[in-house]
Short mmCIF file of C-alpha atoms and ligand atoms in Angstrom, two decimals:
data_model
loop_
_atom_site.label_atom_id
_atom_site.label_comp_id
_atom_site.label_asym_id
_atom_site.label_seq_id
_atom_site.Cartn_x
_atom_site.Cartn_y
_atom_site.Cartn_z
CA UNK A 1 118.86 81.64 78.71
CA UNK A 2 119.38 80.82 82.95
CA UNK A 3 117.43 78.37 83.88
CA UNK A 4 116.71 78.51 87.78
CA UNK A 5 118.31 75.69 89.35
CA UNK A 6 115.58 73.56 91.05
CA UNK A 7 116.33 71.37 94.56
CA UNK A 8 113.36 69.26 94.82
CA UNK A 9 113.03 66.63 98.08
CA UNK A 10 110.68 63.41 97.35
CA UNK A 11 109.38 61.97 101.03
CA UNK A 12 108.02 59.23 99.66
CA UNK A 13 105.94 57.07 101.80
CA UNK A 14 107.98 58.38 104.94
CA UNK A 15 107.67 61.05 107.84
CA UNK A 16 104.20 60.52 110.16
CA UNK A 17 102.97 63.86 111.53
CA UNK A 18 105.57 64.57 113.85
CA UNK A 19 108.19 63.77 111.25
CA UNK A 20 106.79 65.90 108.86
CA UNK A 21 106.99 69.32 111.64
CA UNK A 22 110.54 68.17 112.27
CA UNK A 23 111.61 68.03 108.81
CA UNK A 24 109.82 71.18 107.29
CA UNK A 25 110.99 72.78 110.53
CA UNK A 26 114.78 72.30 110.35
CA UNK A 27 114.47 73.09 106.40
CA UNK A 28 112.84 76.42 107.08
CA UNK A 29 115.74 77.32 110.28
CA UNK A 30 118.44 75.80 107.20
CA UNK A 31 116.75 78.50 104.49
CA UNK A 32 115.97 81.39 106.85
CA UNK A 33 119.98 81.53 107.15
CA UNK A 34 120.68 81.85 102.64
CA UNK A 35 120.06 84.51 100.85
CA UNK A 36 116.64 84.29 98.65
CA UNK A 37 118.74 85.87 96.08
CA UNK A 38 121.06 83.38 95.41
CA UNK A 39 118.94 80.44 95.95
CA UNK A 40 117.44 77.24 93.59
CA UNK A 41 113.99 76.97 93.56
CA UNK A 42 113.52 75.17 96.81
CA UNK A 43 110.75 72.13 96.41
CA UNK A 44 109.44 69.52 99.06
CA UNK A 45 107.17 66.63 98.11
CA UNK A 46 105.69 65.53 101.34
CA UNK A 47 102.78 62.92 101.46
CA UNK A 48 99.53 63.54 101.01
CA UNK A 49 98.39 63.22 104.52
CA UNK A 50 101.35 65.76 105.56
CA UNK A 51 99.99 68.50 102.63
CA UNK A 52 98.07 70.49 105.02
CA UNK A 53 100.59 70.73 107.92
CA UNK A 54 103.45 71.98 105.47
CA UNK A 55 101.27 73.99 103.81
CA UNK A 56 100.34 75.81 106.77
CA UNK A 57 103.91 76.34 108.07
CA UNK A 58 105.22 77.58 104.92
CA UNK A 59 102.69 79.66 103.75
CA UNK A 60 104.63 82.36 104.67
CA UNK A 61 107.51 80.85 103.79
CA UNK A 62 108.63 81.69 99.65
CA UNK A 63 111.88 80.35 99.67
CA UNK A 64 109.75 76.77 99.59
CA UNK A 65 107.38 75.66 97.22
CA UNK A 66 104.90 72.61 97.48
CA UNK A 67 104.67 69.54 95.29
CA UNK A 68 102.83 66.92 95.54
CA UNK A 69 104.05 63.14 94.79
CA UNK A 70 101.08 62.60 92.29
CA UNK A 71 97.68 62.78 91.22
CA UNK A 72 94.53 61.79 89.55
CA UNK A 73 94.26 63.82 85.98
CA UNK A 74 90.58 63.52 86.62
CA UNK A 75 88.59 66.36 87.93
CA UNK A 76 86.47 64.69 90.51
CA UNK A 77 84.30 61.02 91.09
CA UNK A 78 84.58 57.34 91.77
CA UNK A 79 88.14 56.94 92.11
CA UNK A 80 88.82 55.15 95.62
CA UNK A 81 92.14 56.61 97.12
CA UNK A 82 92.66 59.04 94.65
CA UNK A 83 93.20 62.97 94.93
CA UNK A 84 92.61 65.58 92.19
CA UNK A 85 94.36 69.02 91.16
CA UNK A 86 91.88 70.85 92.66
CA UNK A 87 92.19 69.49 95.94
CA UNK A 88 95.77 70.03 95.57
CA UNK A 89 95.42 73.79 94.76
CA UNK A 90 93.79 74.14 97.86
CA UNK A 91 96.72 73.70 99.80
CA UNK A 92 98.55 75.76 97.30
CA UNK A 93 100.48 72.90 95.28
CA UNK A 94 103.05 74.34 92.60
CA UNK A 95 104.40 70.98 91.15
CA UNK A 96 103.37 67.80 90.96
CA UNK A 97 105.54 64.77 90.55
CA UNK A 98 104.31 62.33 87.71
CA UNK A 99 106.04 59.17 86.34
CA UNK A 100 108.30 58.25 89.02
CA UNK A 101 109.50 54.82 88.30
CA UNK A 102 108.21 53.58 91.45
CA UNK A 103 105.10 54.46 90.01
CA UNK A 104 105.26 53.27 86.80
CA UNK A 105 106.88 50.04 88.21
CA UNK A 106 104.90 49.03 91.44
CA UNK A 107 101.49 50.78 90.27
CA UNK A 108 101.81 49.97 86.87
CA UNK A 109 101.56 53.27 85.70
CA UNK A 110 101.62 53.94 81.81
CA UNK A 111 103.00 56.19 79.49
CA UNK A 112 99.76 57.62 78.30
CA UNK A 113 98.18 57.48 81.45
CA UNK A 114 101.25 59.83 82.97
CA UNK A 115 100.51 62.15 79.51
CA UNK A 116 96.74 62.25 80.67
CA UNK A 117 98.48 63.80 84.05
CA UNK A 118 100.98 65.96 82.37
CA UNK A 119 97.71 67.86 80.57
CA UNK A 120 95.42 68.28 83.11
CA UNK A 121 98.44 69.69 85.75
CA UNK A 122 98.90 72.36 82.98
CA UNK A 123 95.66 72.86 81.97
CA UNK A 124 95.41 73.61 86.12
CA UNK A 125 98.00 76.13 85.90
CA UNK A 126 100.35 73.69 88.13
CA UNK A 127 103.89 72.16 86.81
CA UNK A 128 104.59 68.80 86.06
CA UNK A 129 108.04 67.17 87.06
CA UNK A 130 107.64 64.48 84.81
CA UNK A 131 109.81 62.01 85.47
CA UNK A 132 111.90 59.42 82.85
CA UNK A 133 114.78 56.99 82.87
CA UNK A 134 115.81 53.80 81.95
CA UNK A 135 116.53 50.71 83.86
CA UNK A 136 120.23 48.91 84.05
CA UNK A 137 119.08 46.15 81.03
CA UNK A 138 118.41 49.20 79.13
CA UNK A 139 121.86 50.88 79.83
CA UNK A 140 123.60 48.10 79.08
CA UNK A 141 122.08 47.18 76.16
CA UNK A 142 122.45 50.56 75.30
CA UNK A 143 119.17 51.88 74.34
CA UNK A 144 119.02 54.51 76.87
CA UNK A 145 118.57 57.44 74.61
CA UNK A 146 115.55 55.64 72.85
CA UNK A 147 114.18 54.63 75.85
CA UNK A 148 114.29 58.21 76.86
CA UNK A 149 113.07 59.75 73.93
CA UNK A 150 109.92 57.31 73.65
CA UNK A 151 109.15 58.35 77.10
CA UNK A 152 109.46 61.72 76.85
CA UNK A 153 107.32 61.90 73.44
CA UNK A 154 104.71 60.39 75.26
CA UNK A 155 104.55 62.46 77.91
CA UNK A 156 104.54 65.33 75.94
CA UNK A 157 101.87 64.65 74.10
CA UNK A 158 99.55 67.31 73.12
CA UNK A 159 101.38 69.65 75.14
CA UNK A 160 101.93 73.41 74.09
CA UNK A 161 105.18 74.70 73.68
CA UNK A 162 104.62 77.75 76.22
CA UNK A 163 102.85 74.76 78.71
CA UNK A 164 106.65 72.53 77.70
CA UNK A 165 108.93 75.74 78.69
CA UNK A 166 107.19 75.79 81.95
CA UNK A 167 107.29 71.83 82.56
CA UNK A 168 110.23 70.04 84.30
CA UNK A 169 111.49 67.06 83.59
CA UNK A 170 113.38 64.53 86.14
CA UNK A 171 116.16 62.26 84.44
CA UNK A 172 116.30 59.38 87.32
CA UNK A 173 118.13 56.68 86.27
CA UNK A 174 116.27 53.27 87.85
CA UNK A 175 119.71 51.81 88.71
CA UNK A 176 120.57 54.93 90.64
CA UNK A 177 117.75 55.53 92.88
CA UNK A 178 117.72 54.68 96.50
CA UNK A 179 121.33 52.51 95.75
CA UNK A 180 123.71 54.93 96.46
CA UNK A 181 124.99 54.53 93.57
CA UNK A 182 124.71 57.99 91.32
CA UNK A 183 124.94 58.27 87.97
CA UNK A 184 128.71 59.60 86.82
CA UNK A 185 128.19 63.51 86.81
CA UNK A 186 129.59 63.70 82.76
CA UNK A 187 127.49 61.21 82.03
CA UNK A 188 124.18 62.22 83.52
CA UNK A 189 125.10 65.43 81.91
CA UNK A 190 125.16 64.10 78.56
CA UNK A 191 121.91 61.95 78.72
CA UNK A 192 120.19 65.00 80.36
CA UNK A 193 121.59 66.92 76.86
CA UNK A 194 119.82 64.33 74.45
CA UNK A 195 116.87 64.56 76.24
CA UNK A 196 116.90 68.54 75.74
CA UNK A 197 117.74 67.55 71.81
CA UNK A 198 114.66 65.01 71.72
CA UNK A 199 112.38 68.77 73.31
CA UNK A 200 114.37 70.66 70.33
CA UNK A 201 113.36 68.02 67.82
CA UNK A 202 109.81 67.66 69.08
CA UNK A 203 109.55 71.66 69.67
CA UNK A 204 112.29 74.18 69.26
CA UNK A 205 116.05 75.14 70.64
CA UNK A 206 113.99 77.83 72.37
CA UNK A 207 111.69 75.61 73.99
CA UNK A 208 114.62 72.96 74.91
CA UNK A 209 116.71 75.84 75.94
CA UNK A 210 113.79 77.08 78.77
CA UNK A 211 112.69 73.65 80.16
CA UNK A 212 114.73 72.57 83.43
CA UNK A 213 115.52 69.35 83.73
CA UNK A 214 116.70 67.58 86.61
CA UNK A 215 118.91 64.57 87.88
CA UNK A 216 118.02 62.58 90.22
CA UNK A 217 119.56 59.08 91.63
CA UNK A 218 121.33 58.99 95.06
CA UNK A 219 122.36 62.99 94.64
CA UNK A 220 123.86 63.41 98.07
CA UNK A 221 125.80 66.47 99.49
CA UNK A 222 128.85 64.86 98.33
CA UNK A 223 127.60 64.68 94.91
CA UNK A 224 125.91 67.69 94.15
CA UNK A 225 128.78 70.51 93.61
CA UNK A 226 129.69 68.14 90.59
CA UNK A 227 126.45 67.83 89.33
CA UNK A 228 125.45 71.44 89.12
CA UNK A 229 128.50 72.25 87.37
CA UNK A 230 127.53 70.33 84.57
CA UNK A 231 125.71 72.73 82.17
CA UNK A 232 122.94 70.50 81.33
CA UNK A 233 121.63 69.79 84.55
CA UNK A 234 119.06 72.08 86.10
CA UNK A 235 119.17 70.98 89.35
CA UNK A 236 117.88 67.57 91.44
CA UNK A 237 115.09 65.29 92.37
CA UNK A 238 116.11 63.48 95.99
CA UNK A 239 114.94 61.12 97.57
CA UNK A 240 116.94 59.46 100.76
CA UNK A 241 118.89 62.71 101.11
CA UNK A 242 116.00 64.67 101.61
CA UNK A 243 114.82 63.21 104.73
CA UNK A 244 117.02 64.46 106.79
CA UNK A 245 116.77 68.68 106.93
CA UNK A 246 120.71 69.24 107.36
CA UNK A 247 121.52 66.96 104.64
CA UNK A 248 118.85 68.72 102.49
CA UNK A 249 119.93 72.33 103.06
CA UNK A 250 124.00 71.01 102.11
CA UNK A 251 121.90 70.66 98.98
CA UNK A 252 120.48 73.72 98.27
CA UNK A 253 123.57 75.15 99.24
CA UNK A 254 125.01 73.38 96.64
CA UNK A 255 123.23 74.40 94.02
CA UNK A 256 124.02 77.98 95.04
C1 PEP B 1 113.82 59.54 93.78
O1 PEP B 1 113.11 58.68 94.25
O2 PEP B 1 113.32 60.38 93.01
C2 PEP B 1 115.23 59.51 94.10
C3 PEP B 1 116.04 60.09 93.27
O3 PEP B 1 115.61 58.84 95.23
P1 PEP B 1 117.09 58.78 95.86
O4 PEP B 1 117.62 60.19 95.91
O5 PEP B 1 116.91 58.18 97.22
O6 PEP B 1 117.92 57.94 94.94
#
């Protein structure tokens, strides 16, 4: 089965108000110019307080979708700082980012708790880009693929196969991201092929063979021609490489 290649940017904690119209704006000029027929499924992640400002200027925009960077799995109540899935369906929200290791590492973030996320985004009728990977210790010890597969269980949890075909799932190894340093295209490939065998095990071929799931890791526009041609991978999660709209739109164009 084709699996739409997806080309998903990750602000992170960057771009202020002004930065935010600037970015979206050269991305939408960069997209205007490719044709819709040809293109990935084009995702930004901007922060919450940019939502409403990038939802407004692509709302009539459908060559970009909107994700948000994470959320509560609650549905409403005493949760300081927090945001829920409805609020994000207001501003039309299609995916939502969940386990990022920055998450997981800096906030502590567990695998059950990221689970508890994964079934209320579905249960919302949003997608989750659930995000896994291992750390450098892990590599080299070589437990990567157990690592992986513990995570992913866990985040799958309870899930439905038809809710799992519709899921994404980020491969971001920690040593990659924000170093520059990318994981080697073959090999990426292959980890991002016993992750769709752990979905197989877990589910079916046909569920493994419908879920997308991304790399992600320093992908730059020097990087990414490689990376799609590997058959595993679906397509990437970027960080740095997003911020800037010209570097972004060498990726889409990329994955085209
Ligand atoms: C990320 O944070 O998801 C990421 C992959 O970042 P970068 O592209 O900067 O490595």
């Amino acid at each position: 089965m084709a699996r739409r290649p997806i080309i998903a940017g990750n602000w992170k904690m960057h771009n202020n108000k002004a930065q935010a119209k600037e970015l979206i704006d050269g991305i939408m000029y960069g997209v205007s110019q490719l044709d819709a027929s040809k293109m990935p499924e084009v995702v930004v992640a901007p922060t919450y307080t940019a939502l409403w400002q990038v939802y407004d200027l692509i709302k009539n925009e459908p060559k970009i979708a909107l994700s948000a960077q994470n959320v509560n799995p609650n549905p409403s109540g005493a949760y300081t700082g927090e945001v829920s899935l409805d609020m994000l369906a207001d501003f039309n929200v299609k995916f939502v980012i969940i386990g990022h290791s920055e998450r997981r590492q800096m906030f502590g973030e567990t695998d059950e708790f990221i689970n508890q996320k994964a079934v209320a985004i579905l249960e919302k009728g949003l997608i989750p880009i659930i995000c896994c990977g291992e750390t450098l210790e892990q590599r080299e010890a070589g437990v990567t693929d157990a690592h992986l597969e513990e995570q992913i269980t866990k985040a799958l949890k309870g899930i439905s196969a038809d809710d799992v075909k519709k899921s994404v799932i980020a491969y971001e190894p920690i040593w990659a991201i924000g170093t520059g340093k990318s994981c080697d295209a073959v090999e990426a490939n292959r980890t991002i092929g016993e992750i769709r065998k752990v979905v197989a095990k877990l589910y079916s071929a046909d569920v493994a063979d419908a879920i997308r799931i991304l790399y992600g890791g320093s992908v730059k526009p020097s990087t990414i021609v490689e990376q799609m041609a590997q058959p595993e991978i679906d397509g990437g999660l970027i960080g740095g490489a997003s911020l800037q709209a010209d570097s972004f739109v060498d990726l889409i164009k990329g994955a085209m």
